[in-house]
């Protein structure tokens, strides 16, 4: 071995040993970082190295037709503390202000005491947690801003340690009002909408995601926007918050009275098809009523007697009958192809021989079914074609999830027994969602023009209208003008003289039709498990110039059932309140022909009084009263004319100011040098100095005023 090799070997061994120690240290440190400090370094990575970070846009608002915010995305926050941020300086500051911080948190979030906050914060400090949840619940933006103003928390998150996690939440300022129409979002809004307008217009409301990345620039880390997020558009609905509230309260009150299973109330603008209210209430397990499902568009039900109007219109349009065509309903019960057809009052002897108008007024099953069976028995498809000609079964494609379409099937699509046609004519053997029934009656009110129900009227961005949705015509003419005039006259009499009187109003005329139907229990028929009923009323108001149409449908678990009383009374309450709120009459129509329209006029400055009357277009003789300054006199009025008479005034004698107002009396007397003391209010009825007597300047005159 060479002389120097003995020295190299130990050195080499030492170097290997040191390198092994270093390798072990590196591995140990890496393991420590990977496991013990994993959370910390993940936060650092998230904080400083972020590529292609998705930035979610703000979801658009849903706004009512009267400009009220019905749904909006508002931020909520979870608040955290990094107890290692800011080092010893922050820690000292935290302990110095701990009492103030805890008291402040208690004031902002009062469900937790200041002492509880103190214990919780000290626990996090002992753990030296870097992401310590300060409060278990999400807090609002306002609460977050208040918390952010507390000592230490008002520092940057790198110095003070306070930081937050933001969540976008969908809020409805009016609570459950129109909830099923508006729809719901998933708890994680990134997953999108569940139903309602939120889902139908999701692509418009959602907006477009943006992308950012984090980059160090000039020794600072900045969020660099690669693609900006585009906020969603707002949608302006046709819903009127006032009308929705009116309809909901009227319906829920009746549902509670009847212990009903569910109820629907829809209000529509006749000309435009704008749905002003859509109430869908179902009884919950606690006995209260909630918006659980959009029954107006999804509920397929046999419509009952509201369908009789369509049946009679088909026969009128085909010229088989006229409003005075008579039918012998006998004693209210007839054998119809082996099955008994009954009127509601058959046990009282029925109605006997009555005309078509009276048939609808009293909602005679026998009358309607006898007409349809007589004229369409040999060709039931012609009756079905007549219904389809009026577009009562045409799908409206409103865009809601779970939306149903009418099922009115003719002999070409289904088996037709001999009893099918007569029972179909009175609202059985068919299934129609509530909004289709309303849309049909709305067409009658709209001079035969059927328009598509509309829930959204416009799209807006930053307050500006981007797109408007026009009214869509489904059928420009559902029937001839003759049939339309006949059926409108009949529907008005149904309310004024028939079973639908509870739906009427003393303030204006109402037109419409009641409906009372037994609800089928499926394969078990109509009797199994007790009889359930659907009561309804569908109509429009005012009859002469219809502005709104409305449908009320209620399912009750037992009898007695009356569409006119139980549903019609709800319609009446809705109609009267909507009319009072939204429909205005010309004040000229409110004038009482026996009233005196010339106002009561006080004595005094008759020139001013004449000027006022001329502005009010009240005839008077004041046109001759000209000149500078006031002209004193008396006034007399008749039914439609005012007469003024000048009174001479002496500068040295007390004037007669009886009948004057305080202003004119004081002005006149003080201009003559007198001091005036007033008692009472109104016009002068007495004065303590006799008119025509002399006086001295500076004297006090007392005037007594009364109404």
Tab-separated table of N, CA, C and O in Angstrom, residues 165-260:
chain	number	residue	atom	x	y	z
A	165	UNK	N	-63.358	31.773	3.812
A	165	UNK	CA	-63.696	30.959	2.654
A	165	UNK	C	-65.091	31.394	2.208
A	165	UNK	O	-66.050	31.325	2.989
A	166	UNK	N	-65.191	31.890	0.987
A	166	UNK	CA	-66.451	32.458	0.499
A	166	UNK	C	-67.287	31.395	-0.205
A	166	UNK	O	-66.759	30.525	-0.904
A	167	UNK	N	-68.585	31.480	0.004
A	167	UNK	CA	-69.552	30.612	-0.667
A	167	UNK	C	-70.628	31.507	-1.281
A	167	UNK	O	-71.120	32.426	-0.628
A	168	UNK	N	-70.992	31.202	-2.512
A	168	UNK	CA	-72.081	31.929	-3.147
A	168	UNK	C	-73.385	31.195	-2.852
A	168	UNK	O	-73.520	30.009	-3.154
A	169	UNK	N	-74.353	31.868	-2.303
A	169	UNK	CA	-75.630	31.245	-1.955
A	169	UNK	C	-76.782	31.993	-2.621
A	169	UNK	O	-76.750	33.213	-2.762
A	170	UNK	N	-77.794	31.236	-3.033
A	170	UNK	CA	-78.965	31.822	-3.667
A	170	UNK	C	-79.963	32.205	-2.587
A	170	UNK	O	-80.366	31.371	-1.766
A	171	UNK	N	-80.365	33.452	-2.565
A	171	UNK	CA	-81.280	33.956	-1.550
A	171	UNK	C	-82.559	34.455	-2.207
A	171	UNK	O	-82.532	35.034	-3.293
A	172	UNK	N	-83.667	34.239	-1.510
A	172	UNK	CA	-84.970	34.721	-1.967
A	172	UNK	C	-85.505	35.716	-0.938
A	172	UNK	O	-85.976	35.309	0.134
A	173	UNK	N	-85.444	37.015	-1.235
A	173	UNK	CA	-85.870	38.028	-0.264
A	173	UNK	C	-87.319	37.883	0.200
A	173	UNK	O	-87.659	38.285	1.305
A	174	UNK	N	-88.189	37.298	-0.647
A	174	UNK	CA	-89.591	37.144	-0.267
A	174	UNK	C	-89.887	35.737	0.262
A	174	UNK	O	-91.048	35.309	0.279
A	175	UNK	N	-88.854	35.028	0.691
A	175	UNK	CA	-89.050	33.725	1.303
A	175	UNK	C	-89.637	32.713	0.333
A	175	UNK	O	-89.138	32.512	-0.771
A	176	UNK	N	-90.747	32.092	0.753
A	176	UNK	CA	-91.347	31.011	-0.036
A	176	UNK	C	-92.265	31.517	-1.139
A	176	UNK	O	-92.817	30.727	-1.899
A	177	UNK	N	-92.430	32.828	-1.259
A	177	UNK	CA	-93.342	33.375	-2.254
A	177	UNK	C	-92.896	32.977	-3.668
A	177	UNK	O	-91.770	33.237	-4.068
A	178	UNK	N	-93.787	32.308	-4.388
A	178	UNK	CA	-93.518	31.846	-5.761
A	178	UNK	C	-92.297	30.939	-5.836
A	178	UNK	O	-91.634	30.852	-6.867
A	179	UNK	N	-92.020	30.218	-4.741
A	179	UNK	CA	-90.785	29.437	-4.655
A	179	UNK	C	-90.682	28.379	-5.745
A	179	UNK	O	-89.627	28.173	-6.335
A	180	UNK	N	-91.800	27.674	-6.022
A	180	UNK	CA	-91.752	26.622	-7.026
A	180	UNK	C	-91.646	27.180	-8.442
A	180	UNK	O	-91.117	26.529	-9.329
A	181	UNK	N	-92.139	28.367	-8.658
A	181	UNK	CA	-91.995	28.997	-9.971
A	181	UNK	C	-90.547	29.435	-10.181
A	181	UNK	O	-89.967	29.210	-11.248
A	182	UNK	N	-89.960	30.031	-9.151
A	182	UNK	CA	-88.572	30.497	-9.254
A	182	UNK	C	-87.610	29.322	-9.345
A	182	UNK	O	-86.665	29.351	-10.120
A	183	UNK	N	-87.845	28.291	-8.533
A	183	UNK	CA	-86.981	27.123	-8.555
A	183	UNK	C	-85.886	27.182	-7.508
A	183	UNK	O	-85.733	28.165	-6.785
A	184	UNK	N	-85.110	26.101	-7.424
A	184	UNK	CA	-84.063	25.959	-6.411
A	184	UNK	C	-82.713	25.656	-7.051
A	184	UNK	O	-82.638	25.120	-8.153
A	185	UNK	N	-81.665	25.970	-6.281
A	185	UNK	CA	-80.295	25.624	-6.660
A	185	UNK	C	-79.808	24.511	-5.733
A	185	UNK	O	-80.303	24.335	-4.625
A	186	UNK	N	-78.815	23.743	-6.207
A	186	UNK	CA	-78.147	22.788	-5.336
A	186	UNK	C	-77.337	23.560	-4.294
A	186	UNK	O	-76.943	24.719	-4.528
A	187	UNK	N	-77.109	22.939	-3.108
A	187	UNK	CA	-76.317	23.636	-2.072
A	187	UNK	C	-74.990	24.155	-2.607
A	187	UNK	O	-74.564	25.254	-2.282
A	188	UNK	N	-74.320	23.312	-3.418
A	188	UNK	CA	-73.129	23.773	-4.132
A	188	UNK	C	-73.597	24.344	-5.462
A	188	UNK	O	-73.943	23.616	-6.389
A	189	UNK	N	-73.610	25.667	-5.542
A	189	UNK	CA	-74.200	26.311	-6.717
A	189	UNK	C	-73.480	25.959	-8.010
A	189	UNK	O	-74.052	26.104	-9.091
A	190	UNK	N	-72.240	25.469	-7.902
A	190	UNK	CA	-71.514	25.075	-9.108
A	190	UNK	C	-72.189	23.894	-9.802
A	190	UNK	O	-72.000	23.671	-10.998
A	191	UNK	N	-72.998	23.133	-9.021
A	191	UNK	CA	-73.702	21.991	-9.609
A	191	UNK	C	-74.920	22.428	-10.427
A	191	UNK	O	-75.500	21.623	-11.148
A	192	UNK	N	-75.323	23.682	-10.287
A	192	UNK	CA	-76.409	24.202	-11.101
A	192	UNK	C	-77.748	24.212	-10.405
A	192	UNK	O	-77.850	24.112	-9.184
A	193	UNK	N	-78.810	24.329	-11.215
A	193	UNK	CA	-80.168	24.482	-10.700
A	193	UNK	C	-80.904	23.158	-10.711
A	193	UNK	O	-80.602	22.256	-11.493
A	194	UNK	N	-81.905	23.052	-9.823
A	194	UNK	CA	-82.708	21.841	-9.728
A	194	UNK	C	-83.967	21.912	-10.587
A	194	UNK	O	-84.339	20.960	-11.260
A	195	UNK	N	-84.655	23.054	-10.535
A	195	UNK	CA	-85.978	23.133	-11.148
A	195	UNK	C	-86.392	24.590	-11.328
A	195	UNK	O	-85.616	25.505	-11.064
A	196	UNK	N	-87.643	24.793	-11.790
A	196	UNK	CA	-88.202	26.136	-11.922
A	196	UNK	C	-87.488	26.983	-12.957
A	196	UNK	O	-86.767	26.499	-13.827
A	197	UNK	N	-87.697	28.297	-12.837
A	197	UNK	CA	-87.055	29.233	-13.760
A	197	UNK	C	-85.538	29.187	-13.641
A	197	UNK	O	-84.821	29.474	-14.602
A	198	UNK	N	-85.035	28.839	-12.444
A	198	UNK	CA	-83.589	28.718	-12.259
A	198	UNK	C	-83.013	27.702	-13.252
A	198	UNK	O	-81.945	27.925	-13.822
A	199	UNK	N	-83.726	26.597	-13.451
A	199	UNK	CA	-83.247	25.566	-14.365
A	199	UNK	C	-83.586	25.903	-15.816
A	199	UNK	O	-82.749	25.745	-16.714
A	200	UNK	N	-84.803	26.394	-16.048
A	200	UNK	CA	-85.235	26.709	-17.414
A	200	UNK	C	-84.309	27.740	-18.061
A	200	UNK	O	-83.974	27.637	-19.247
A	201	UNK	N	-83.882	28.722	-17.281
A	201	UNK	CA	-83.041	29.805	-17.818
A	201	UNK	C	-81.620	29.735	-17.245
A	201	UNK	O	-80.936	30.757	-17.145
A	202	UNK	N	-81.191	28.531	-16.899
A	202	UNK	CA	-79.881	28.353	-16.272
A	202	UNK	C	-78.752	28.864	-17.154
A	202	UNK	O	-77.810	29.504	-16.678
A	203	UNK	N	-78.820	28.592	-18.449
A	203	UNK	CA	-77.733	29.001	-19.352
A	203	UNK	C	-77.597	30.513	-19.418
A	203	UNK	O	-76.511	31.047	-19.673
A	204	UNK	N	-78.691	31.226	-19.179
A	204	UNK	CA	-78.671	32.701	-19.208
A	204	UNK	C	-78.216	33.251	-17.863
A	204	UNK	O	-77.421	34.195	-17.788
A	205	UNK	N	-78.717	32.656	-16.784
A	205	UNK	CA	-78.398	33.141	-15.446
A	205	UNK	C	-76.972	32.801	-15.028
A	205	UNK	O	-76.338	33.537	-14.276
A	206	UNK	N	-76.454	31.664	-15.525
A	206	UNK	CA	-75.205	31.108	-15.013
A	206	UNK	C	-74.000	31.987	-15.290
A	206	UNK	O	-73.129	32.153	-14.440
A	207	UNK	N	-73.892	32.551	-16.478
A	207	UNK	CA	-72.697	33.286	-16.850
A	207	UNK	C	-71.610	32.346	-17.348
A	207	UNK	O	-71.835	31.154	-17.577
A	208	UNK	N	-70.394	32.858	-17.484
A	208	UNK	CA	-69.273	32.073	-18.021
A	208	UNK	C	-68.100	32.110	-17.055
A	208	UNK	O	-67.716	33.185	-16.580
A	209	UNK	N	-67.516	30.935	-16.780
A	209	UNK	CA	-66.371	30.865	-15.871
A	209	UNK	C	-65.169	31.610	-16.441
A	209	UNK	O	-64.977	31.673	-17.661
A	210	UNK	N	-64.355	32.137	-15.534
A	210	UNK	CA	-63.094	32.752	-15.921
A	210	UNK	C	-61.925	31.907	-15.441
A	210	UNK	O	-62.102	30.934	-14.708
A	211	UNK	N	-60.697	32.247	-15.858
A	211	UNK	CA	-59.492	31.508	-15.462
A	211	UNK	C	-58.418	32.504	-15.030
A	211	UNK	O	-58.185	33.521	-15.698
A	212	UNK	N	-57.771	32.221	-13.892
A	212	UNK	CA	-56.645	33.049	-13.429
A	212	UNK	C	-55.481	32.132	-13.039
A	212	UNK	O	-55.645	30.926	-12.870
A	213	UNK	N	-54.296	32.719	-12.892
A	213	UNK	CA	-53.169	32.005	-12.297
A	213	UNK	C	-52.404	32.978	-11.406
A	213	UNK	O	-52.528	34.192	-11.542
A	214	UNK	N	-51.622	32.390	-10.479
A	214	UNK	CA	-50.870	33.208	-9.528
A	214	UNK	C	-49.429	33.309	-10.009
A	214	UNK	O	-48.814	32.311	-10.367
A	215	UNK	N	-48.906	34.541	-9.981
A	215	UNK	CA	-47.566	34.755	-10.513
A	215	UNK	C	-46.841	35.799	-9.674
A	215	UNK	O	-47.446	36.765	-9.200
A	216	UNK	N	-45.527	35.549	-9.492
A	216	UNK	CA	-44.726	36.483	-8.712
A	216	UNK	C	-44.222	37.591	-9.626
A	216	UNK	O	-43.519	37.349	-10.589
A	217	UNK	N	-44.590	38.817	-9.299
A	217	UNK	CA	-44.208	39.982	-10.088
A	217	UNK	C	-43.647	41.033	-9.133
A	217	UNK	O	-44.332	41.416	-8.167
A	218	UNK	N	-42.402	41.471	-9.388
A	218	UNK	CA	-41.774	42.508	-8.551
A	218	UNK	C	-41.797	42.087	-7.076
A	218	UNK	O	-42.153	42.842	-6.187
A	219	UNK	N	-41.446	40.793	-6.835
A	219	UNK	CA	-41.390	40.260	-5.476
A	219	UNK	C	-42.754	40.181	-4.795
A	219	UNK	O	-42.840	40.041	-3.591
A	220	UNK	N	-43.833	40.306	-5.558
A	220	UNK	CA	-45.176	40.174	-5.017
A	220	UNK	C	-45.937	39.170	-5.860
A	220	UNK	O	-45.739	39.077	-7.066
A	221	UNK	N	-46.786	38.435	-5.189
A	221	UNK	CA	-47.612	37.462	-5.897
A	221	UNK	C	-48.938	38.104	-6.286
A	221	UNK	O	-49.648	38.670	-5.442
A	222	UNK	N	-49.246	38.039	-7.566
A	222	UNK	CA	-50.456	38.655	-8.088
A	222	UNK	C	-51.329	37.602	-8.780
A	222	UNK	O	-50.821	36.632	-9.340
A	223	UNK	N	-52.634	37.828	-8.730
A	223	UNK	CA	-53.563	36.992	-9.490
A	223	UNK	C	-53.670	37.560	-10.897
A	223	UNK	O	-54.155	38.680	-11.089
A	224	UNK	N	-53.214	36.828	-11.868
A	224	UNK	CA	-53.230	37.260	-13.257
A	224	UNK	C	-54.455	36.653	-13.945
A	224	UNK	O	-54.647	35.431	-13.928
A	225	UNK	N	-55.262	37.507	-14.519
A	225	UNK	CA	-56.486	37.050	-15.180
A	225	UNK	C	-56.166	36.603	-16.601
A	225	UNK	O	-55.706	37.385	-17.424
A	226	UNK	N	-56.368	35.322	-16.874
A	226	UNK	CA	-56.185	34.809	-18.228
A	226	UNK	C	-57.461	34.964	-19.051
A	226	UNK	O	-57.412	35.280	-20.233
A	227	UNK	N	-58.575	34.705	-18.381
A	227	UNK	CA	-59.874	34.826	-19.040
A	227	UNK	C	-60.869	35.326	-18.001
A	227	UNK	O	-61.147	34.634	-17.022
A	228	UNK	N	-61.382	36.549	-18.150
A	228	UNK	CA	-62.280	37.100	-17.118
A	228	UNK	C	-63.610	36.352	-17.060
A	228	UNK	O	-64.127	35.882	-18.077
A	229	UNK	N	-64.134	36.216	-15.858
A	229	UNK	CA	-65.462	35.618	-15.688
A	229	UNK	C	-66.514	36.610	-16.177
A	229	UNK	O	-66.379	37.820	-16.000
A	230	UNK	N	-67.546	36.092	-16.825
A	230	UNK	CA	-68.647	36.932	-17.313
A	230	UNK	C	-69.871	36.624	-16.465
A	230	UNK	O	-70.366	35.489	-16.464
A	231	UNK	N	-70.337	37.610	-15.721
A	231	UNK	CA	-71.501	37.418	-14.854
A	231	UNK	C	-72.749	37.086	-15.669
A	231	UNK	O	-72.879	37.488	-16.832
A	232	UNK	N	-73.655	36.353	-15.039
A	232	UNK	CA	-74.886	35.963	-15.707
A	232	UNK	C	-75.819	37.141	-15.938
A	232	UNK	O	-75.706	38.189	-15.300
A	233	UNK	N	-76.754	36.957	-16.854
A	233	UNK	CA	-77.765	37.965	-17.126
A	233	UNK	C	-78.887	37.850	-16.101
A	233	UNK	O	-79.113	36.782	-15.511
A	234	UNK	N	-79.589	38.946	-15.892
A	234	UNK	CA	-80.791	38.929	-15.050
A	234	UNK	C	-82.000	38.554	-15.901
A	234	UNK	O	-82.045	38.877	-17.098
A	235	UNK	N	-82.971	37.882	-15.294
A	235	UNK	CA	-84.238	37.654	-15.991
A	235	UNK	C	-85.341	38.405	-15.253
A	235	UNK	O	-85.404	38.404	-14.025
A	236	UNK	N	-86.172	39.071	-16.031
A	236	UNK	CA	-87.305	39.809	-15.468
A	236	UNK	C	-88.552	38.968	-15.694
A	236	UNK	O	-88.946	38.716	-16.839
A	237	UNK	N	-89.137	38.506	-14.622
A	237	UNK	CA	-90.289	37.623	-14.726
A	237	UNK	C	-91.572	38.431	-14.917
A	237	UNK	O	-91.587	39.654	-14.813
A	238	UNK	N	-92.633	37.703	-15.184
A	238	UNK	CA	-93.958	38.330	-15.285
A	238	UNK	C	-94.661	38.363	-13.940
A	238	UNK	O	-95.715	38.969	-13.795
A	239	UNK	N	-94.075	37.692	-12.937
A	239	UNK	CA	-94.708	37.603	-11.613
A	239	UNK	C	-94.778	38.985	-10.969
A	239	UNK	O	-93.798	39.720	-10.936
A	240	UNK	N	-95.953	39.320	-10.466
A	240	UNK	CA	-96.158	40.547	-9.703
A	240	UNK	C	-96.208	40.153	-8.227
A	240	UNK	O	-97.088	39.395	-7.809
A	241	UNK	N	-95.264	40.661	-7.444
A	241	UNK	CA	-95.154	40.257	-6.042
A	241	UNK	C	-96.456	40.543	-5.283
A	241	UNK	O	-96.914	39.718	-4.475
A	242	UNK	N	-97.081	41.674	-5.559
A	242	UNK	CA	-98.328	42.021	-4.876
A	242	UNK	C	-99.441	41.039	-5.186
A	242	UNK	O	-100.153	40.565	-4.288
A	243	UNK	N	-99.607	40.705	-6.471
A	243	UNK	CA	-100.665	39.766	-6.870
A	243	UNK	C	-100.345	38.367	-6.360
A	243	UNK	O	-101.236	37.635	-5.903
A	244	UNK	N	-99.082	37.960	-6.421
A	244	UNK	CA	-98.672	36.649	-5.902
A	244	UNK	C	-99.023	36.544	-4.418
A	244	UNK	O	-99.539	35.517	-3.964
A	245	UNK	N	-98.750	37.590	-3.675
A	245	UNK	CA	-99.031	37.596	-2.239
A	245	UNK	C	-100.536	37.527	-1.972
A	245	UNK	O	-100.995	36.803	-1.092
A	246	UNK	N	-101.304	38.284	-2.755
A	246	UNK	CA	-102.769	38.266	-2.617
A	246	UNK	C	-103.304	36.859	-2.866
A	246	UNK	O	-104.117	36.329	-2.092
A	247	UNK	N	-102.854	36.248	-3.964
A	247	UNK	CA	-103.348	34.920	-4.339
A	247	UNK	C	-102.943	33.872	-3.307
A	247	UNK	O	-103.738	32.993	-2.961
A	248	UNK	N	-101.713	33.950	-2.814
A	248	UNK	CA	-101.248	32.953	-1.854
A	248	UNK	C	-102.030	33.022	-0.550
A	248	UNK	O	-102.460	31.990	-0.018
A	249	UNK	N	-102.247	34.223	-0.046
A	249	UNK	CA	-102.965	34.351	1.222
A	249	UNK	C	-104.415	33.892	1.089
A	249	UNK	O	-104.947	33.213	1.975
A	250	UNK	N	-105.063	34.279	-0.001
A	250	UNK	CA	-106.459	33.881	-0.200
A	250	UNK	C	-106.568	32.365	-0.313
A	250	UNK	O	-107.495	31.755	0.246
A	251	UNK	N	-105.648	31.741	-1.038
A	251	UNK	CA	-105.705	30.291	-1.232
A	251	UNK	C	-105.392	29.549	0.064
A	251	UNK	O	-106.120	28.622	0.450
A	252	UNK	N	-104.324	29.927	0.758
A	252	UNK	CA	-103.914	29.207	1.963
A	252	UNK	C	-104.988	29.290	3.045
A	252	UNK	O	-105.252	28.305	3.756
A	253	UNK	N	-105.624	30.456	3.189
A	253	UNK	CA	-106.712	30.584	4.166
A	253	UNK	C	-107.798	29.551	3.902
A	253	UNK	O	-108.309	28.913	4.832
A	254	UNK	N	-108.170	29.359	2.633
A	254	UNK	CA	-109.216	28.392	2.294
A	254	UNK	C	-108.727	26.951	2.462
A	254	UNK	O	-109.480	26.085	2.914
A	255	UNK	N	-107.468	26.695	2.101
A	255	UNK	CA	-106.926	25.346	2.268
A	255	UNK	C	-106.977	24.924	3.734
A	255	UNK	O	-107.301	23.772	4.059
A	256	UNK	N	-106.656	25.840	4.628
A	256	UNK	CA	-106.705	25.530	6.059
A	256	UNK	C	-108.136	25.279	6.518
A	256	UNK	O	-108.385	24.355	7.316
A	257	UNK	N	-109.074	26.076	6.016
A	257	UNK	CA	-110.479	25.887	6.393
A	257	UNK	C	-111.003	24.522	5.966
A	257	UNK	O	-111.802	23.900	6.673
A	258	UNK	N	-110.551	24.063	4.794
A	258	UNK	CA	-111.057	22.807	4.228
A	258	UNK	C	-110.188	21.608	4.591
A	258	UNK	O	-110.550	20.478	4.254
A	259	UNK	N	-109.050	21.853	5.273
A	259	UNK	CA	-108.067	20.789	5.506
A	259	UNK	C	-107.724	20.111	4.181
A	259	UNK	O	-107.641	18.882	4.080
A	260	UNK	N	-107.528	20.910	3.154
A	260	UNK	CA	-107.344	20.417	1.786
A	260	UNK	C	-105.989	19.737	1.620
A	260	UNK	O	-105.044	19.960	2.388
